[in-house]
XYZ file of C-alpha atoms in Angstrom:
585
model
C 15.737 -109.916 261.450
C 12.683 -107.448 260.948
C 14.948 -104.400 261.061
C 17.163 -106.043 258.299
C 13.830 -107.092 256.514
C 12.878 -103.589 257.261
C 16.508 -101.918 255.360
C 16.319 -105.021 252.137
C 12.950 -104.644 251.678
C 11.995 -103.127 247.620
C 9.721 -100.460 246.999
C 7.153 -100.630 244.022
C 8.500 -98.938 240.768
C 5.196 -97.100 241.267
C 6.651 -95.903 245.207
C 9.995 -95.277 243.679
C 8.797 -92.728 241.042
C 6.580 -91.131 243.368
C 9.295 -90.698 246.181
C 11.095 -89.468 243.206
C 8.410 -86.922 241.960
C 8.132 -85.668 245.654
C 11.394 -84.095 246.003
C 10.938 -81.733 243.039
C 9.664 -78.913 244.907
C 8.003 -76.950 241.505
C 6.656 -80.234 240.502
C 5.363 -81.258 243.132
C 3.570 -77.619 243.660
C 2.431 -77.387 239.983
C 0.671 -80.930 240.218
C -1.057 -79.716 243.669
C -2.575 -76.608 241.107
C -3.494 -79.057 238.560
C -5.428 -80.637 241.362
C -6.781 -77.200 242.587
C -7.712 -76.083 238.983
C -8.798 -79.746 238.088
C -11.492 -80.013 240.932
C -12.738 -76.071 240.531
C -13.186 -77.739 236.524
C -15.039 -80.914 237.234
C -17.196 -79.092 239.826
C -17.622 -75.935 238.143
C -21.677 -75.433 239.097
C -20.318 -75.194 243.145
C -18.055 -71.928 241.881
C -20.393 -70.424 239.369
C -24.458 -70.929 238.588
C -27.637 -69.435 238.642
C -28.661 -72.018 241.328
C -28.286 -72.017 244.356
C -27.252 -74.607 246.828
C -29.785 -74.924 248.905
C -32.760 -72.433 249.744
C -35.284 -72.102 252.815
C -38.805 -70.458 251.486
C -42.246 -71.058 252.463
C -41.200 -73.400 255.493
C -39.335 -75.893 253.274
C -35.791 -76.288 252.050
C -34.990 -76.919 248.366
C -31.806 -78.062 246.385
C -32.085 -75.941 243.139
C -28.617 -76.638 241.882
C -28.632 -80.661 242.019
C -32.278 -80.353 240.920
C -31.021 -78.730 237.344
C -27.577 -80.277 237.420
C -28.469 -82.989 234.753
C -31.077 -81.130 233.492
C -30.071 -80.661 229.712
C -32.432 -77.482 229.087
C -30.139 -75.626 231.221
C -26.497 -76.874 230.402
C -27.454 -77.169 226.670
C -23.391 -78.656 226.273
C -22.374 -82.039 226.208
C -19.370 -81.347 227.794
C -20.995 -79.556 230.882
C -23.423 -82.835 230.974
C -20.785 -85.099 231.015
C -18.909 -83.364 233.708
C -21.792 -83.007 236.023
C -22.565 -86.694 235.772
C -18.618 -86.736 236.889
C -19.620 -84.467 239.821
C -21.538 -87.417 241.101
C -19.067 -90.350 240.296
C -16.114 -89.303 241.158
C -16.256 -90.018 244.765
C -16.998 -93.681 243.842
C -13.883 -93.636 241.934
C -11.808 -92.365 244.747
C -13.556 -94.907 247.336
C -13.205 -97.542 245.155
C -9.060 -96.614 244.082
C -8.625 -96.419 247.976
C -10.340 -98.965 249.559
C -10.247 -101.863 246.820
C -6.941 -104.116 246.157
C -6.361 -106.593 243.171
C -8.866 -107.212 240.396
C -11.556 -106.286 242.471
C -10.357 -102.814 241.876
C -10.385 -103.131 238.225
C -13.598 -105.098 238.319
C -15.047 -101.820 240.422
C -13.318 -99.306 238.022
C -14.893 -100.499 234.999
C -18.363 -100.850 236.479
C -18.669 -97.395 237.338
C -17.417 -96.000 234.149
C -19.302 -97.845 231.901
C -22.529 -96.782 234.634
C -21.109 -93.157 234.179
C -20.915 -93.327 230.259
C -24.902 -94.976 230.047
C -25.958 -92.073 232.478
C -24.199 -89.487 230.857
C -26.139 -90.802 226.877
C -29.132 -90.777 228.816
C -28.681 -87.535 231.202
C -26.981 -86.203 227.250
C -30.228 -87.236 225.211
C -32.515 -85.229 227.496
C -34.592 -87.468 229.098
C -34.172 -85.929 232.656
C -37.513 -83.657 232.772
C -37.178 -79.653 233.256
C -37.567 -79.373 237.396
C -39.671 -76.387 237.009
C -42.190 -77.930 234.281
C -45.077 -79.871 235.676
C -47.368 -81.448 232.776
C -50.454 -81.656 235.059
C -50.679 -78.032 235.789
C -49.991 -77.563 232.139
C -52.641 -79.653 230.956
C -54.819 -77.702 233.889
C -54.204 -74.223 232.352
C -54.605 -75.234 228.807
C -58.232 -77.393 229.807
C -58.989 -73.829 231.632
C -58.619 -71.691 228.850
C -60.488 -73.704 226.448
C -63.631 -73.839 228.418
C -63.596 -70.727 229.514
C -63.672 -70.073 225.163
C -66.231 -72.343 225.012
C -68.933 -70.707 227.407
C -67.569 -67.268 225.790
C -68.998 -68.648 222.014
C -72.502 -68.811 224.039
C -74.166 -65.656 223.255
C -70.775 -63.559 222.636
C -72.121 -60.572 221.208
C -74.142 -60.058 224.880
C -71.603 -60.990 227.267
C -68.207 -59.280 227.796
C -65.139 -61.396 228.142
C -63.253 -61.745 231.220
C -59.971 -61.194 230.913
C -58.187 -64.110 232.604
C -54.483 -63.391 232.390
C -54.163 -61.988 236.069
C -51.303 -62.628 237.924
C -52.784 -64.799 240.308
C -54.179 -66.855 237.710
C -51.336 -68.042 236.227
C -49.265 -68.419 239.719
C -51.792 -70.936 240.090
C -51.154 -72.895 237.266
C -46.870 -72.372 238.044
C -44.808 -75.100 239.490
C -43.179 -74.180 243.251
C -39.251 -74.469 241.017
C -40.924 -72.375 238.549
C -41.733 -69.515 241.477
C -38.526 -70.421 242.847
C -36.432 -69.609 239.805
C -38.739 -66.220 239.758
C -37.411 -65.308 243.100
C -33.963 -66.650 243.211
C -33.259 -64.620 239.377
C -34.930 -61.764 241.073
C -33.002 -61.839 244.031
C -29.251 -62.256 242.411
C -30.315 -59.303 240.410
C -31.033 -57.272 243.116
C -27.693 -58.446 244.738
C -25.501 -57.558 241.191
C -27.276 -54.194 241.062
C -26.134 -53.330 245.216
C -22.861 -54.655 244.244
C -22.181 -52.347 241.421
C -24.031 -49.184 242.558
C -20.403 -47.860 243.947
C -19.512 -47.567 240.326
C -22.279 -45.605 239.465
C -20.498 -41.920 239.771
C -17.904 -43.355 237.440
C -20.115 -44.322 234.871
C -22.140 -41.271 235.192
C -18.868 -39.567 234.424
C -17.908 -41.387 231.822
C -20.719 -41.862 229.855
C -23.485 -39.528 231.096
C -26.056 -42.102 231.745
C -26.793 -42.285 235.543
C -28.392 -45.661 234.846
C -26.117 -48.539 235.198
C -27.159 -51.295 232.430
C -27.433 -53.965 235.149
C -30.264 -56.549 234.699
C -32.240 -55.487 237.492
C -31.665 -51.457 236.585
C -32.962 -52.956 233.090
C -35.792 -55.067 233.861
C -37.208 -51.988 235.874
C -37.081 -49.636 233.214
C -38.048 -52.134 230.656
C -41.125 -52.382 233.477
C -41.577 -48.655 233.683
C -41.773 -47.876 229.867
C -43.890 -51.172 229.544
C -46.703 -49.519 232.004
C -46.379 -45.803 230.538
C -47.022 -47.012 226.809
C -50.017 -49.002 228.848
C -51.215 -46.120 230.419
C -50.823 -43.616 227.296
C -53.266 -46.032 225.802
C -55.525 -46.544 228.449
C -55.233 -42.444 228.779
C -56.163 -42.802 224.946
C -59.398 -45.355 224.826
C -61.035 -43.648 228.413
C -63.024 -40.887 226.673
C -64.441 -43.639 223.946
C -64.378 -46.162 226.915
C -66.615 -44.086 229.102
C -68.828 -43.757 226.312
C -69.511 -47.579 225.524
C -70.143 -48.039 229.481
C -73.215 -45.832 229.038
C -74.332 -47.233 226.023
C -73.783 -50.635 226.600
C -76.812 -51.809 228.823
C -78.932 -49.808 225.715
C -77.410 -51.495 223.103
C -77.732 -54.980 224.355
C -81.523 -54.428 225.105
C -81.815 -53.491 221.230
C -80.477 -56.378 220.198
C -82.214 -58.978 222.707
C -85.209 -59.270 220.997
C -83.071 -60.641 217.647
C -80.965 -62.111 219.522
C -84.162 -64.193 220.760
C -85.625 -64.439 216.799
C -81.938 -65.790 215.484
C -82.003 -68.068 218.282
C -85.566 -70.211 217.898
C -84.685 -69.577 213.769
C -81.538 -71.285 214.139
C -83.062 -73.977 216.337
C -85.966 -74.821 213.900
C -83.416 -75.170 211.602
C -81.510 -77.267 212.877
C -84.574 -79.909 213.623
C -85.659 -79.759 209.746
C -81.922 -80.835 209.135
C -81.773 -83.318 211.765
C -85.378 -84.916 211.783
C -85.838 -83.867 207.800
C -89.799 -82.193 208.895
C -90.274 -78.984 207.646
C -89.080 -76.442 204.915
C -85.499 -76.088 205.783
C -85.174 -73.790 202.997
C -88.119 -71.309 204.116
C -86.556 -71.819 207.686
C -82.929 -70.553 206.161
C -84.680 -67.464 204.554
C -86.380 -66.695 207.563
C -82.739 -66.780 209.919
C -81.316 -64.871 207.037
C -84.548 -61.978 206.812
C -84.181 -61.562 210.734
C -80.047 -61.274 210.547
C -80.608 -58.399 207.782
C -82.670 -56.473 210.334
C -80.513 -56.969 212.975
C -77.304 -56.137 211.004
C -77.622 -52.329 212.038
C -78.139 -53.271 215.734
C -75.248 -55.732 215.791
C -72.521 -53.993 214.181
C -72.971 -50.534 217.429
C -73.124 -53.594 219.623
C -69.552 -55.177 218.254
C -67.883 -51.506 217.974
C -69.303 -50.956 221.594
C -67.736 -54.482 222.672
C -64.682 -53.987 220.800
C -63.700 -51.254 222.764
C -64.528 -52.336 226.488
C -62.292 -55.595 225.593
C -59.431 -53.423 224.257
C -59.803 -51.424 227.384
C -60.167 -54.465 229.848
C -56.918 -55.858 227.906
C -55.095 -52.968 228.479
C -55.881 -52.326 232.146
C -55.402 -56.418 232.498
C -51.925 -56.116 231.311
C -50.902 -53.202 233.763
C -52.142 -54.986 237.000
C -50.501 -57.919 235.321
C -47.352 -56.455 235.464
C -47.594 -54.812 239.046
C -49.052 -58.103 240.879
C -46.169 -59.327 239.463
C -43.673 -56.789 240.903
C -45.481 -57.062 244.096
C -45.710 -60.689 244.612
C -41.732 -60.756 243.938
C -40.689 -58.299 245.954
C -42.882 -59.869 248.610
C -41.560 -63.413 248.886
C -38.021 -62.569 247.533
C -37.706 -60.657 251.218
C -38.926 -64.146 252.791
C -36.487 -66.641 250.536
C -33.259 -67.193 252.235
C -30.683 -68.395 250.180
C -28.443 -70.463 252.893
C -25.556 -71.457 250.136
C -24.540 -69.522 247.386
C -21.995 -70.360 244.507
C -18.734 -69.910 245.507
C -17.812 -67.487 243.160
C -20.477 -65.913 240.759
C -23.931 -65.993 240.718
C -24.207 -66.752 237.031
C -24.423 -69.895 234.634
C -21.814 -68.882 231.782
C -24.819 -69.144 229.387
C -26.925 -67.079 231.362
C -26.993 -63.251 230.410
C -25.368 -61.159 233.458
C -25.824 -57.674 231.920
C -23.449 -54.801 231.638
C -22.068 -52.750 228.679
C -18.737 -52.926 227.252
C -18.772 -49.121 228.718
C -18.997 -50.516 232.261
C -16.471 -53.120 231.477
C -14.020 -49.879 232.061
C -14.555 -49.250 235.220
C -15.668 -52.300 237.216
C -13.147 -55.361 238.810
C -11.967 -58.266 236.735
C -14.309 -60.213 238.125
C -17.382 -58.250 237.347
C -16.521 -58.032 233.759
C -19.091 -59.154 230.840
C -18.263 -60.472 227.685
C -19.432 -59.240 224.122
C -22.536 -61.488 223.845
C -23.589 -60.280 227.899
C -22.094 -63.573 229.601
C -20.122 -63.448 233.148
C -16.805 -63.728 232.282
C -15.468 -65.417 235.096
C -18.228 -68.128 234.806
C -16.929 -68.743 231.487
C -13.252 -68.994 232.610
C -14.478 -71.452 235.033
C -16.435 -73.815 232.505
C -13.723 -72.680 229.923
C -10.932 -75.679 232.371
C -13.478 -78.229 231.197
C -13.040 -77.804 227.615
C -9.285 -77.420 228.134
C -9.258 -80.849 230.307
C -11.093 -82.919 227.338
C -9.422 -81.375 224.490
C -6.190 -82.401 226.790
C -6.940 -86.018 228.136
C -9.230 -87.008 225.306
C -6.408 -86.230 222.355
C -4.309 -87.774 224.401
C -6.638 -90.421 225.130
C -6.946 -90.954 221.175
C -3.022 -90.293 220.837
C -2.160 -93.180 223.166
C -4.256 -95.454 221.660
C -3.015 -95.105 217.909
C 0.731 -94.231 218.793
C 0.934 -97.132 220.975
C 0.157 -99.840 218.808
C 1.676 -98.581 215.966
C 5.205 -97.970 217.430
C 4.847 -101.676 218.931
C 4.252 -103.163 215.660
C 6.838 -100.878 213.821
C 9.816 -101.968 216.606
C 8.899 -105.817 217.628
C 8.857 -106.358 214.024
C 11.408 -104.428 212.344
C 12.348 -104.802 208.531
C 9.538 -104.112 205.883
C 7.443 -103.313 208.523
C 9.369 -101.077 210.496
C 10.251 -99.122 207.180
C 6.768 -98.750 205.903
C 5.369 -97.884 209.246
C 8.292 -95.490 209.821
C 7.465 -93.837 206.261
C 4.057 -93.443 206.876
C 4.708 -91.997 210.447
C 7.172 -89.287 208.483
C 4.551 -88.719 205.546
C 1.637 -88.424 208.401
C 3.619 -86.042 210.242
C 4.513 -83.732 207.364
C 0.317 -82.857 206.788
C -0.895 -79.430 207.852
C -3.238 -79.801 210.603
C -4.155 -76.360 210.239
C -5.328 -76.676 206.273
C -6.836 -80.168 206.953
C -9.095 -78.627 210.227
C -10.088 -75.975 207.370
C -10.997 -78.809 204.813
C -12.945 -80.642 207.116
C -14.641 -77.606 208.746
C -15.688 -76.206 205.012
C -17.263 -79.545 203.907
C -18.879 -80.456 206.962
C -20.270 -76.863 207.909
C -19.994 -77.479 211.814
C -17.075 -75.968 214.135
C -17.232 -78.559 216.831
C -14.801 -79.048 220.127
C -15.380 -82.868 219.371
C -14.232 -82.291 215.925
C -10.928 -80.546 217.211
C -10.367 -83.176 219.640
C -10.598 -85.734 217.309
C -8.590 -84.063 214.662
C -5.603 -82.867 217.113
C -5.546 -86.692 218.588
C -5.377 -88.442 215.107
C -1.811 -85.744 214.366
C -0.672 -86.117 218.096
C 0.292 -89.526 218.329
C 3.444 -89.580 215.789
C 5.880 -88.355 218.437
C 4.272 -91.209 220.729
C 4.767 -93.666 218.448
C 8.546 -93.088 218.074
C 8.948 -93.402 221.531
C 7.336 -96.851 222.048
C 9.356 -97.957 218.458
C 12.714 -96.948 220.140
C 11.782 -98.679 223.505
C 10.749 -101.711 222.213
C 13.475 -101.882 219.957
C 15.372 -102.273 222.898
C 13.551 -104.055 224.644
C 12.975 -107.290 222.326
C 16.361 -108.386 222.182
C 16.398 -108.388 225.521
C 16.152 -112.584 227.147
C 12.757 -111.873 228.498
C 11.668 -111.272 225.365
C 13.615 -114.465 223.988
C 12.671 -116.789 226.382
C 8.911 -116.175 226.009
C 9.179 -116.454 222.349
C 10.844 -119.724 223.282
C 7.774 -120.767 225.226
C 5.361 -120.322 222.044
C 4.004 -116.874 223.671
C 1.889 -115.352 221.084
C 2.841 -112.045 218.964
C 0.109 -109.933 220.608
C 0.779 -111.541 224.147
C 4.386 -110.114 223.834
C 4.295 -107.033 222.702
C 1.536 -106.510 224.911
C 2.218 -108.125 228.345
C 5.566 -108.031 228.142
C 7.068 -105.415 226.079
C 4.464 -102.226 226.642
C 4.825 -102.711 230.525
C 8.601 -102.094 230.095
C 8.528 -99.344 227.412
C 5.688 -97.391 228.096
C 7.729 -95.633 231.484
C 9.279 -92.867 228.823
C 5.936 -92.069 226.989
C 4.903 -91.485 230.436
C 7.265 -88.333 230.492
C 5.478 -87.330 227.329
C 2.117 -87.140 228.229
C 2.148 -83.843 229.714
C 4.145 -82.282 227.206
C 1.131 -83.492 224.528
C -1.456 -82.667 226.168
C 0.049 -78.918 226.900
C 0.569 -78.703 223.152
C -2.833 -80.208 222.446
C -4.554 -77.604 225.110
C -2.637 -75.074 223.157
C -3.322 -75.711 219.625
C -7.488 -76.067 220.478
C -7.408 -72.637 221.928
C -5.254 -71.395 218.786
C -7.791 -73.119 216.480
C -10.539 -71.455 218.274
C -9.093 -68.507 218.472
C -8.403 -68.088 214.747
C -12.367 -69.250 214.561
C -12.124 -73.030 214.169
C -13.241 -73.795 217.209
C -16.908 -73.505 217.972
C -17.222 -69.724 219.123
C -20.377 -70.863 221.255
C -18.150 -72.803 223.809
C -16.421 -71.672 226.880
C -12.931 -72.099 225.123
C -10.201 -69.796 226.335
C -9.503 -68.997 222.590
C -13.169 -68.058 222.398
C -12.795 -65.793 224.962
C -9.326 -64.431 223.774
C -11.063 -64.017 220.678
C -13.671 -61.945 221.420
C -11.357 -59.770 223.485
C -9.142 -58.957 220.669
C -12.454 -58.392 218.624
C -12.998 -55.602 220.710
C -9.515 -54.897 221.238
C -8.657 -52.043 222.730
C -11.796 -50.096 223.903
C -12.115 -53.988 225.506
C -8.610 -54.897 226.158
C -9.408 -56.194 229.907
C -11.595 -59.340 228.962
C -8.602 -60.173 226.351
C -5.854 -60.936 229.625
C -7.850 -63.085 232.132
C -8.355 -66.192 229.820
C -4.775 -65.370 228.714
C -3.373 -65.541 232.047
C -5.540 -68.359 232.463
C -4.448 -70.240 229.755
C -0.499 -69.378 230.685
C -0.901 -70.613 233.989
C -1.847 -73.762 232.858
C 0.346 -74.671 230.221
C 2.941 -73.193 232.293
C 1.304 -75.886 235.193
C 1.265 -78.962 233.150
C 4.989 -78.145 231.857
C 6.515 -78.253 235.344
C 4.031 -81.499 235.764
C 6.003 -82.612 232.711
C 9.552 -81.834 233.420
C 8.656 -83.846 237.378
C 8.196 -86.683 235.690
C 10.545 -86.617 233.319
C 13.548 -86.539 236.140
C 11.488 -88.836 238.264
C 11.164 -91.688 235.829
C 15.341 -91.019 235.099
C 17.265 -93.390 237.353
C 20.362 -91.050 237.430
C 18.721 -88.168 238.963
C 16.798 -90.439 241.392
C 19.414 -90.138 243.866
């Protein structure tokens, strides 16, 4: 009896489909890639950031990466904030799709989105504080430097001012994520440069320069010409410096004495103001008879003082610059970086150096783009843009095709004809003029605004589909007998038809969202999109900008972009001949 039960026994359509999709070799391959690609999208900062994983410095162990993953100073994009908050909740979604049955699972689904959408708006609106800013030591520096002005207006002529912008004095007032970031940038740099020193014979060759414009080659010689122009000025003020050390001591001792007369004048003025006693204007004359006299005395004293400050400032800035240097290179060699991104070492907004000259001779995935970005960071970020332009249009497809087509076929008549119209009239419109319309009068290029655009002309071929099933479908004695029972309109066409005519829109899913992938790159591309984004059209765009002394940055977000459409096609045509009965078997 439990063999037969065993043999009888019904699978799920949702088992059937899937046993179906299985044997399709290329489909079931291509959806395995989507995965692949999918999951190297969604958790982009693992395969390429400026942050590390985790660290080891000082005795301690830090997190930089989760510690500026929803911080939205560093991803300044939506996008990238919405998909790090995904980063975090997607394993709830796959616990809770596994492990829950029945409306508990639904119950569970819908809690964690809407927690993931109110985390997102608040992660989005940038109320998650910079890691490496601390308001205390702020506040610290800030108090500092004003008092340290305020005992300077004491008797300035007479007192030289300190200069307080040493290295060590602002380390003290710096964050430990704030030194962190120094050392990690500094480090990566130093990494790049090592990387790409094999290439340096080629570019010597082919440009002349025997400097390779790498960001740590850079910094240094930005360092280097920073301290000569210091020292050629420095060089410059010593003869007039040495001079005003001599004459300082004597010119101070001149000017004591009225320093000492302007003093007690300006305090017996102020107690004939204050306690109204005395002749406050035979007082004034007085401060004003002793500051003539000492006019001569005061004005050596400032030019004397003017130029031991400029000197101080100058020689302040230059061991400015080497403690710095020093203090790097010191605890860079005692940071350990114990997990790196997987793949590059740079945020796709973060500049990564090189020259479109170097472009020419270094691998594909060492290239730069125009603006200085890593390219392969950008082709990275670049699958999240093409997974919202895809599931949100579709997303926004679905939900206006659907209803429409369910109205237009479980009606019929007037209905059907007017909706039908409007779907032929809608379909006619040039998306391409209308994007241009709306971009002219609204002065933004957006990626929301392309979604939303491509979604609201995407869901006319959806809407036939539904119309045709459900034209079947309503004649149909299900249909019939719960109209006989007094079932509502909206409960029909709902909870009865859709669940029986949405199995061929299914089939068309893929096939819209490789068109709507498509057309957002073509938009951007032809510079509709916005250019600031990590679009695959951007990027194709700016290779053909360049095109050809830059032809090699023009093919990887090509490729890229092939390979996926190519993907979700195959994805497409799976479930196409899974969901039709006669090639089932």
């Amino acid at each position: 009896m439990g063999k037969l039960n065993k043999t009888t026994s019904v699978d799920s359509p949702l088992k059937s489909f899937v046993r179906a999709y299985k044997k399709n070799f290329l489909a079931s391959l291509a959806f395995k890639l989507f995965l692949i690609i999918s999951i190297v999208g969604i958790y982009a900062p693992l395969f390429a950031s400026g942050k590390p994983v985790l660290v080891y410095w000082n005795g301690e162990y830090y997190w930089p990466l989760f510690r500026y993953l929803l911080f939205k100073g560093y991803y300044t994009k939506s996008i990238d904030i919405f998909f790090n908050v995904l980063m975090l909740s997607l394993p709830f979604f796959i616990l809770s799709w596994k492990l829950l049955r029945g409306k508990i699972r639904g119950t569970a689904l819908a809690i964690l989105t809407i927690l993931h959408l109110a985390l997102f708006f608040v992660v989005d609106a940038g109320y998650v504080k910079d890691p490496s800013g601390d308001e205390q030591l702020r506040l610290l520096r800030s108090t500092g430097l004003y008092a340290s002005k305020e005992v300077e207006s004491h008797d300035a002529l007479v007192i030289l001012p300190k200069e307080l912008r040493t290295w060590d004095y602002e380390k003290s007032f710096m964050s430990t994520y704030e030194k962190l970031g120094l050392l990690i940038r500094s480090l990566y740099r130093i990494r790049q440069d090592a990387a790409l020193q094999k290439h340096c014979v080629a570019f010597e060759g082919r440009t002349g320069k025997k400097m390779l414009p790498t960001l740590r080659q850079m910094e240094l010689y930005n360092e280097k010409t920073c301290l000569e122009r210091l020292n050629g000025r420095l060089e410059k003020l010593k003869p007039s410096y040495e001079v005003a050390c001599v004459e300082w001591d004597v010119a101070v001792n001149e000017y004591r004495p009225y320093l000492m007369e302007l003093s007690k004048a300006q305090h017996d003025m102020n107690l004939a103001f204050y306690r109204h006693e005395g002749d406050f204007h035979h007082l004034q004359s007085q401060y004003q008879k002793v500051s003539d006299l000492s006019s001569q005395t005061q004005k050596k004293l400032v030019s004397i003082r003017k130029v031991l400050e400029d000197y101080g400032k100058l020689q302040g800035s230059v061991d400015f610059i080497k403690s710095k240097r020093l203090w790097i290179e010191k605890e860079s060699s005692q940071l350990r970086i114990l997990i790196n991104p997987l793949l590059t070492v740079f945020h796709w907004e973060e500049d990564s150096g090189g020259s479109r000259d170097m472009n020419k001779i270094v691998s594909w995935w060492q290239l730069s783009r125009i603006n200085q970005k890593d390219l392969l960071a950008s082709l990275i970020f670049g699958v999240r843009v093409a997974l919202t332009v895809g599931g949100v249009g579709v997303l926004l497809a679905l939900c206006i095709g659907v209803p429409l087509g369910l109205i237009s076929g479980y009606f019929g008549g007037r209905i059907d004809m007017l909706l039908s119209r409007f779907t032929e009239i809608w379909e006619t419109m040039p998306v391409l003029f209308i994007l241009l319309l709306i971009v002219s009068v609204v002065g933004v290029k957006s990626l929301f605004l392309d979604t939303i655009i491509l979604g609201l002309f995407g869901w006319s071929g959806i809407s036939r589909y539904v119309r045709m099933e459900t034209l079947k479908q309503r004649e149909l004695p299900y249909v019939l007998c719960a109209k006989s029972m007094g079932c509502s309109h909206l409960h029909i066409m709902f909870s009865q038809i859709l669940p029986n005519a949405i199995f061929p829109v299914i089939s068309l899913l893929p096939f819209s969202m490789m068109a709507m992938i498509s057309c957002e790159a073509g938009l951007t591309f032809l510079g509709l999109g916005e250019e600031t984004s990590a679009s695959w059209g951007a990027l194709m765009r700016e290779g053909v900008t360049a095109f050809p002394a830059e032809s090699r940055i023009l093919w990887p977000p090509a490729i890229m972009l092939t390979l996926l459409l190519v993907i979700i096609a195959l994805i497409g045509d799976g479930v196409r001949d899974a969901l039709d009965p006669r090639l089932r078997d």
